[in-house]
Short mmCIF file of N, CA and C in Angstrom, two decimals:
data_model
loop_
_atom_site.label_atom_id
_atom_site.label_comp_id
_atom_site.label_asym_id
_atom_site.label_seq_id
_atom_site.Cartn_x
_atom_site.Cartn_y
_atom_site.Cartn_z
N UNK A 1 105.18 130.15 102.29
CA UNK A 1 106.01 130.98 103.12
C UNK A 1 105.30 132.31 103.28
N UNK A 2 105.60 132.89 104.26
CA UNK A 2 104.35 134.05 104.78
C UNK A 2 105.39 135.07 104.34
N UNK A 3 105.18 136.38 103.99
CA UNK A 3 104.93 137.78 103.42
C UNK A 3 106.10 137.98 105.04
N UNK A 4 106.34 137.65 105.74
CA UNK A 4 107.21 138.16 106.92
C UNK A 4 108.03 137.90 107.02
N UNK A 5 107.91 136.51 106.57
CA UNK A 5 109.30 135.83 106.76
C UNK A 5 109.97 135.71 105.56
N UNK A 6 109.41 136.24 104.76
CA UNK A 6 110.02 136.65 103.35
C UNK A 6 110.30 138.05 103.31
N UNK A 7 110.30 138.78 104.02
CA UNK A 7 110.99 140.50 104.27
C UNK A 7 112.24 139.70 105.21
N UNK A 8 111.73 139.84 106.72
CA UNK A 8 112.66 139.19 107.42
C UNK A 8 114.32 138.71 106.15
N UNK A 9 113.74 137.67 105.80
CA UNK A 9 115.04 137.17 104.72
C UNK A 9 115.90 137.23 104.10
N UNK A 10 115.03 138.55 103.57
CA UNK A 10 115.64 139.32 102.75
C UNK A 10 116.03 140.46 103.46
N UNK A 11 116.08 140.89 104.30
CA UNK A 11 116.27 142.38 105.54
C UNK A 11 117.89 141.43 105.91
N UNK A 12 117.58 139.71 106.09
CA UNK A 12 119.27 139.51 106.49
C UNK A 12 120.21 139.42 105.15
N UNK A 13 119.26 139.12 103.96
CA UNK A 13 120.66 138.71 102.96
C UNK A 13 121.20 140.27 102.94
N UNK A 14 120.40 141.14 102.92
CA UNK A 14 120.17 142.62 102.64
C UNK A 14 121.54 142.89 103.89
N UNK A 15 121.74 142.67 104.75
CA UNK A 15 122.58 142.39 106.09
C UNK A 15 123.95 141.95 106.23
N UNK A 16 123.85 140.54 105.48
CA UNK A 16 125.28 140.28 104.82
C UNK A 16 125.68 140.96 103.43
N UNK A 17 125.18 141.23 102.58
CA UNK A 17 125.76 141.63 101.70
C UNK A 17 126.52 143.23 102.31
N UNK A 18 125.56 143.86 102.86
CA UNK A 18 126.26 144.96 103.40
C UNK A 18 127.49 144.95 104.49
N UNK A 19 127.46 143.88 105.41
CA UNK A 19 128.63 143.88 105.80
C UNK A 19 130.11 142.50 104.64
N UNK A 20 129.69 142.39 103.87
CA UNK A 20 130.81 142.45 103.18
C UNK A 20 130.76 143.55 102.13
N UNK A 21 130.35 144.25 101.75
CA UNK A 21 130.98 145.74 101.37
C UNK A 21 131.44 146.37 102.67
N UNK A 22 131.25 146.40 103.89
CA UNK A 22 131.76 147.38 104.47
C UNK A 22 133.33 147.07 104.72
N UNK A 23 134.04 145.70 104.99
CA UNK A 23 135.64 145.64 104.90
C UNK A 23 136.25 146.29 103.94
N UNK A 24 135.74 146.05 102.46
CA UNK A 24 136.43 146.97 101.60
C UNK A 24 136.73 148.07 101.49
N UNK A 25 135.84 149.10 102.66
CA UNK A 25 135.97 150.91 102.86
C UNK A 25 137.22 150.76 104.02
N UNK A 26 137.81 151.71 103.49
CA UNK A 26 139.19 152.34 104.72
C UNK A 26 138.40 152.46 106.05
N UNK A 27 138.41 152.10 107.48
CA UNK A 27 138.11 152.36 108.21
C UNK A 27 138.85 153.71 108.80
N UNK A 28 138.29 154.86 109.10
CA UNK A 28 139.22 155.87 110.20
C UNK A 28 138.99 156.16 110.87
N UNK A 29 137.87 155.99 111.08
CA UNK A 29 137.26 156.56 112.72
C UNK A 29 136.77 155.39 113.51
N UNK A 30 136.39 155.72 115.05
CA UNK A 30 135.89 154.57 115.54
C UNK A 30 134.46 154.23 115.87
N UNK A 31 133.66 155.48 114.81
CA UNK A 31 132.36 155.49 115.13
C UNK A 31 131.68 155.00 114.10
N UNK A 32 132.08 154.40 113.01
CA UNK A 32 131.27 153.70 112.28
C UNK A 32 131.32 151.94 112.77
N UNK A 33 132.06 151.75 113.16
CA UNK A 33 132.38 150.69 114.52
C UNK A 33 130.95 150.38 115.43
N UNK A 34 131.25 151.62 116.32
CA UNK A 34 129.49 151.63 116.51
C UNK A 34 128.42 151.66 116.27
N UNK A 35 128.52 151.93 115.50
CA UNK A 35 127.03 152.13 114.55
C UNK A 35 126.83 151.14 114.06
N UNK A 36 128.16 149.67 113.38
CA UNK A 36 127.49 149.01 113.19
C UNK A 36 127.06 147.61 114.01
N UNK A 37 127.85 147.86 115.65
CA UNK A 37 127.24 147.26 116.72
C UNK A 37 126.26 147.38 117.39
N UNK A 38 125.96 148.81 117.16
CA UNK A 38 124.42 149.31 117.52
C UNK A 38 123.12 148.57 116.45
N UNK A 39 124.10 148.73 114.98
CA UNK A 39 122.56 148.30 114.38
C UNK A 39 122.58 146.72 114.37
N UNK A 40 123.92 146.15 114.88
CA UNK A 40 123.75 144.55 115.22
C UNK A 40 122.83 144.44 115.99
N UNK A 41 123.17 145.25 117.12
CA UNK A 41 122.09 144.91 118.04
C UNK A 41 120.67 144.91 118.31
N UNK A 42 119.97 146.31 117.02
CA UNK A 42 118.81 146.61 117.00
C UNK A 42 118.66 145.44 116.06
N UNK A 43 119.28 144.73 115.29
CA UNK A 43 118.36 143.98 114.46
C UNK A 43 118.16 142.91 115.12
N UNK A 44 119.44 142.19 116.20
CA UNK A 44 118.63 141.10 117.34
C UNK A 44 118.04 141.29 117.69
N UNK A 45 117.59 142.52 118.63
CA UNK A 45 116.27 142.98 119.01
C UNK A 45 115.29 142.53 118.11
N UNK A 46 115.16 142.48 116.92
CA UNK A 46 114.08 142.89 116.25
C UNK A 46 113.72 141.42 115.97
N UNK A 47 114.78 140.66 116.22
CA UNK A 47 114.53 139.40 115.97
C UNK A 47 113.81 138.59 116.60
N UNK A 48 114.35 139.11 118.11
CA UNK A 48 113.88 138.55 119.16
C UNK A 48 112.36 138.59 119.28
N UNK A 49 111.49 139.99 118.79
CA UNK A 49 110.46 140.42 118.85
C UNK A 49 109.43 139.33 117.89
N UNK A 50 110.24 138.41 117.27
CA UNK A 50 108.80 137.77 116.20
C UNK A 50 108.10 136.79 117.16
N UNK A 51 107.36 136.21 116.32
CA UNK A 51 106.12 135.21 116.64
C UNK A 51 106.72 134.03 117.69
N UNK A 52 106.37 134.24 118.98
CA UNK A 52 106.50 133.19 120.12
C UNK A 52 108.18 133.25 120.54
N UNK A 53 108.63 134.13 120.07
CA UNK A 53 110.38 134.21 120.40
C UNK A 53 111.19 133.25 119.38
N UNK A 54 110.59 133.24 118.57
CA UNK A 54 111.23 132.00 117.58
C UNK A 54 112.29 133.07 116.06
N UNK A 55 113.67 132.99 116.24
CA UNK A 55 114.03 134.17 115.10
C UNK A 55 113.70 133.32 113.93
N UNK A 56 113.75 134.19 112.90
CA UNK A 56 113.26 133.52 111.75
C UNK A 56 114.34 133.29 110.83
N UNK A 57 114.65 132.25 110.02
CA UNK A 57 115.66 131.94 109.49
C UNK A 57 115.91 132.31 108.28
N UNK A 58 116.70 132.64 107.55
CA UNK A 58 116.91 132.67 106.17
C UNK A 58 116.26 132.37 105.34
N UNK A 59 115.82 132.81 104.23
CA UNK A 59 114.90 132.41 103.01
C UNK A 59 115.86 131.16 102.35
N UNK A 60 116.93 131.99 101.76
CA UNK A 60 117.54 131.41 100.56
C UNK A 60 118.37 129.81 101.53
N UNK A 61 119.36 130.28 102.75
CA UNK A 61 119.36 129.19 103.57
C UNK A 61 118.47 128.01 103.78
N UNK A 62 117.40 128.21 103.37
CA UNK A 62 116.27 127.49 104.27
C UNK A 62 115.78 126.45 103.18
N UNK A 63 116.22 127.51 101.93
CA UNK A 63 116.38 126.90 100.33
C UNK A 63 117.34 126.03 100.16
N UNK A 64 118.12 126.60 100.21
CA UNK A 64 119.26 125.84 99.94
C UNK A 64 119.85 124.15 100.63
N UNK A 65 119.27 124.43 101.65
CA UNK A 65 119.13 123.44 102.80
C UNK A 65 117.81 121.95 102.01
N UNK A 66 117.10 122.91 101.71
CA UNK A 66 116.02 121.99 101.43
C UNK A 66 115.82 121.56 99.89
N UNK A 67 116.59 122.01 98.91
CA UNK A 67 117.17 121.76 97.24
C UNK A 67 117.06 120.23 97.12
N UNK A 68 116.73 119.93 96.35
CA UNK A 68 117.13 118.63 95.30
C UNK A 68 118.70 118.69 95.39
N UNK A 69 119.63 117.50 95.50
CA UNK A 69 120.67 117.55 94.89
C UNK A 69 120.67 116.19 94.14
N UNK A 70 121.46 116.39 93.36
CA UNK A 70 121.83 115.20 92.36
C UNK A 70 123.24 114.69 92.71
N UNK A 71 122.32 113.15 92.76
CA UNK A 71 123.45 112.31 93.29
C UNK A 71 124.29 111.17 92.25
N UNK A 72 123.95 111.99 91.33
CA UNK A 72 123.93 110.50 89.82
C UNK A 72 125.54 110.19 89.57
N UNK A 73 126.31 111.77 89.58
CA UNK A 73 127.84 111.19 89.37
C UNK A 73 128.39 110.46 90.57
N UNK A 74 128.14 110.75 91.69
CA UNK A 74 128.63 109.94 93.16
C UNK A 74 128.26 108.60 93.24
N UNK A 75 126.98 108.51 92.60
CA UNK A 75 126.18 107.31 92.23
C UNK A 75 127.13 106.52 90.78
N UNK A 76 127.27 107.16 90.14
CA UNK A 76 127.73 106.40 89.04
C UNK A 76 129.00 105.86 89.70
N UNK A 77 130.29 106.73 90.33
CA UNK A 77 131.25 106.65 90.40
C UNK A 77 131.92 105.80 91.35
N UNK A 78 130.58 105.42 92.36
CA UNK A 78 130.84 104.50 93.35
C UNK A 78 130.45 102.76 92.56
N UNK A 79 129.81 103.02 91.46
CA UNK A 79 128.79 101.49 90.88
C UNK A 79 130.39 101.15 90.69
N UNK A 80 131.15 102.47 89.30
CA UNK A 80 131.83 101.66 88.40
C UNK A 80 133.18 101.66 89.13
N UNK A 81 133.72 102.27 90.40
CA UNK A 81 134.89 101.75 91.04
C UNK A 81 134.73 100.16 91.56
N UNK A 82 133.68 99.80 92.27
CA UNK A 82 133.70 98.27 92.77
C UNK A 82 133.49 97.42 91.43
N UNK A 83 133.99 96.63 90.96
CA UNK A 83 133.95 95.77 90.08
C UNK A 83 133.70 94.12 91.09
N UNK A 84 133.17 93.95 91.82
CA UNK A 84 132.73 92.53 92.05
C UNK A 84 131.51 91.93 91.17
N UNK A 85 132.07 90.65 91.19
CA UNK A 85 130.98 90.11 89.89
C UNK A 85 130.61 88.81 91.04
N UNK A 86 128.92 88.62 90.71
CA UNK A 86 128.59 87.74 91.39
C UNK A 86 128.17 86.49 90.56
N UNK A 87 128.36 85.38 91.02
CA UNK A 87 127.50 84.10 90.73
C UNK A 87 126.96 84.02 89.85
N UNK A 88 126.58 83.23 88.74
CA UNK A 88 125.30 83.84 87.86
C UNK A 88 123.79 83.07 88.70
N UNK A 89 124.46 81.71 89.72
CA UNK A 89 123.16 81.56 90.44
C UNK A 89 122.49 82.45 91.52
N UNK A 90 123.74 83.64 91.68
CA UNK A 90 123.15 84.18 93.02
C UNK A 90 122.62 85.34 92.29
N UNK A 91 122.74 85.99 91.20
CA UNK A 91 122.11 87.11 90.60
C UNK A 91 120.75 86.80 90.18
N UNK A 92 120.72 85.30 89.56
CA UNK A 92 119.23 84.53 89.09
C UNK A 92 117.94 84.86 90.50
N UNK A 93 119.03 84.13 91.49
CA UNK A 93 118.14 84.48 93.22
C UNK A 93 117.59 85.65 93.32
N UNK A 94 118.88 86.50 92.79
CA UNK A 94 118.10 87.88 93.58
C UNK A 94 116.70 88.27 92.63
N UNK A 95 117.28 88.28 90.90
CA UNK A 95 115.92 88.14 90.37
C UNK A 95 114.82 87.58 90.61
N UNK A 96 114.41 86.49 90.94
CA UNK A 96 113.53 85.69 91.24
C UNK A 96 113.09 86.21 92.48
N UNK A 97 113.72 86.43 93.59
CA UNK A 97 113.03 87.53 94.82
C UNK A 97 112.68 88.65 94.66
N UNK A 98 112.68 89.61 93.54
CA UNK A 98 112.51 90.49 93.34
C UNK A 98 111.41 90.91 92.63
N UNK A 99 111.12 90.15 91.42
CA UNK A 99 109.76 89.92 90.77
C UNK A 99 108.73 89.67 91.47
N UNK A 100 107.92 90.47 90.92
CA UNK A 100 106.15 90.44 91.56
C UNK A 100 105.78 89.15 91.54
N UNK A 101 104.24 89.20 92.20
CA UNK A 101 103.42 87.89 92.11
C UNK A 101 102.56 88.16 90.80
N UNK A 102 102.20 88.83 90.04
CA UNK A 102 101.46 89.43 89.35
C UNK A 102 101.78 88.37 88.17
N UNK A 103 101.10 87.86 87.29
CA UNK A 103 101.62 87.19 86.39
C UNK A 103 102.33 87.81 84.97
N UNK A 104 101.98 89.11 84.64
CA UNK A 104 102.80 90.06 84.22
C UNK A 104 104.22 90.34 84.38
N UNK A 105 104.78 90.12 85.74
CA UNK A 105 105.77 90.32 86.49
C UNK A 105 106.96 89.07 86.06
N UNK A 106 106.08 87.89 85.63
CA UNK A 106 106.76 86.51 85.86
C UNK A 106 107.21 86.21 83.92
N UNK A 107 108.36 85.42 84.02
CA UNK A 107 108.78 85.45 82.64
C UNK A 107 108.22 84.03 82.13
N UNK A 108 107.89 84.27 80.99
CA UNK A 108 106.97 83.23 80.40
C UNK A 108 108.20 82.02 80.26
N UNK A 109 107.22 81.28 80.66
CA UNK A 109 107.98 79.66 81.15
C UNK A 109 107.94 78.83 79.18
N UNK A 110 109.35 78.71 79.21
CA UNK A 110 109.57 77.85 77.78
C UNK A 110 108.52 76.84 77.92
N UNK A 111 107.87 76.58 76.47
CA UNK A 111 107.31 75.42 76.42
C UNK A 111 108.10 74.23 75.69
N UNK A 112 107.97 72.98 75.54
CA UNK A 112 109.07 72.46 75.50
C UNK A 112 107.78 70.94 74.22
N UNK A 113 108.56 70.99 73.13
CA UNK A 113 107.64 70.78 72.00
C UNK A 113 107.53 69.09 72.39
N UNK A 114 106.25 68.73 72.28
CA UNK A 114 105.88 67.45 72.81
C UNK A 114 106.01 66.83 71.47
N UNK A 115 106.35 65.19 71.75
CA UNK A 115 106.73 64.53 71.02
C UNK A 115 105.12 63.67 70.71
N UNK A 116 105.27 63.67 69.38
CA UNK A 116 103.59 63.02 69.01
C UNK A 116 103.99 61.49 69.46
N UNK A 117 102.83 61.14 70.18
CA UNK A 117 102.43 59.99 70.90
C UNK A 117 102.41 58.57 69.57
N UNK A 118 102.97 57.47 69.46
CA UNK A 118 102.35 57.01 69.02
C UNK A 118 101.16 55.98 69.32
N UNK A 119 99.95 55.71 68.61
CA UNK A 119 99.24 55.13 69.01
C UNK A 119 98.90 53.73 70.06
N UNK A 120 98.90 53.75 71.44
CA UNK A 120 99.18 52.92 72.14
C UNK A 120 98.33 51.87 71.80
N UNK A 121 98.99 50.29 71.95
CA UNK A 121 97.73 49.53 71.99
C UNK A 121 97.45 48.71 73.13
N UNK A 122 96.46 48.53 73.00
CA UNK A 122 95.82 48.08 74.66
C UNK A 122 96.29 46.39 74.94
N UNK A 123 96.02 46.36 76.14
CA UNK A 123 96.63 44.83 76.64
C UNK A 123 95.90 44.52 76.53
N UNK A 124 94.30 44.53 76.54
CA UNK A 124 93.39 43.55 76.45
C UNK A 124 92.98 43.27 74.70
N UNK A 125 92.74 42.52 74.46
CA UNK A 125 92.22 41.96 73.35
C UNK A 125 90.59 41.94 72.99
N UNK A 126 89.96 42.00 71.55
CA UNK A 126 89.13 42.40 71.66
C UNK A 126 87.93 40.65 72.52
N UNK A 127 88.56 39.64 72.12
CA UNK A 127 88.19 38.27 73.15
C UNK A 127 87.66 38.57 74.85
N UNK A 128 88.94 39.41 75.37
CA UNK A 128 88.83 39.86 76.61
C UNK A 128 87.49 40.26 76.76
N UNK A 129 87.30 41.40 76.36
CA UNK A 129 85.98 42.59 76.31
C UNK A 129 84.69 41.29 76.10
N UNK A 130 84.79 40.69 75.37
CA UNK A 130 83.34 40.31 74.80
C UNK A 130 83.24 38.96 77.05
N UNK A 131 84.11 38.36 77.35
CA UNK A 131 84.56 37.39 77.93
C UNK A 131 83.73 38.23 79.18
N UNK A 132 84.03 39.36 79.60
CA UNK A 132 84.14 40.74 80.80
C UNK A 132 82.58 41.06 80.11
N UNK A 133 82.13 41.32 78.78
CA UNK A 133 80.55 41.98 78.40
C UNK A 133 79.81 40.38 79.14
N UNK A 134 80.19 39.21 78.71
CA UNK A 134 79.49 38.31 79.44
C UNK A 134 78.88 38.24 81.07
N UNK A 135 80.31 38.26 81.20
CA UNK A 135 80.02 38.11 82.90
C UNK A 135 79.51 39.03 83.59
N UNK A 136 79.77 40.23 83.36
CA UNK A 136 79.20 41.33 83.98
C UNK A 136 77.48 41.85 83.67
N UNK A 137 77.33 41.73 82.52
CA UNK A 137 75.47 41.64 82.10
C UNK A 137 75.07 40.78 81.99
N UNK A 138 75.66 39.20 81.89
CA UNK A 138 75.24 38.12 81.97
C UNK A 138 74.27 37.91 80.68
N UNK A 139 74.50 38.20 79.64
CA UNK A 139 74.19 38.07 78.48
C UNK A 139 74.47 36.96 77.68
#
């Protein structure tokens, strides 16, 4: 923010604060009236006079406007008024669309304990083999 528009800013908070002290004084005459329509007016003037005709806006406004706000109780207070409960297959869905491709991302798949094999035995006989070593090398 430029050194101008940071006087400027402060020349208006400087502006309002003074015209709310001024209701609180007894008014009696009608020339402080003027004076402070006159200096309304010199300070539009003065406004008018900045960079490309553009008035310059408020510091703290401009702040305030542009602040962080925290939305966490509005946020909280809207989660815990709706109480709908969903599916447990449609919450699984949304998980599963939501997880990365990354294999990090993905939940390790149960392994599921294999049952020891027992030793198969073959259909052919050891007769077969020697019957099949014949014919095929002709031995």
């Amino acid at each position: 923010m430029s050194a101008a528009l940071l006087r400027r800013g402060l020349e208006l908070l400087a502006a309002s604060e003074a015209a709310q002290a001024a209701p609180s004084q007894a008014k009696t005459s009608g020339a402080p009236v003027k004076r402070a329509r006159k200096a309304k007016a010199a300070q539009a003037q003065k406004l008018q006079n900045s960079a490309k005709g553009k008035v310059p806006k408020s510091a703290l406004a401009e702040y305030r406007k542009r602040e962080c706000r925290d939305h966490l109780k509005a946020n909280l207070k809207f989660m815990t008024a709706t109480k709908s409960t969903l599916a447990e297959s449609v919450t699984q869905k949304i998980l599963r669309q939501n997880r990365g491709r990354k294999a990090c991302d993905r939940p390790m798949a149960k392994t599921k304990k294999k049952k020891k094999k027992k030793a198969e035995g073959t259909v052919f006989t050891e007769e077969d083999f020697q019957k099949f070593q014949q014919e095929y090398f002709g031995s």
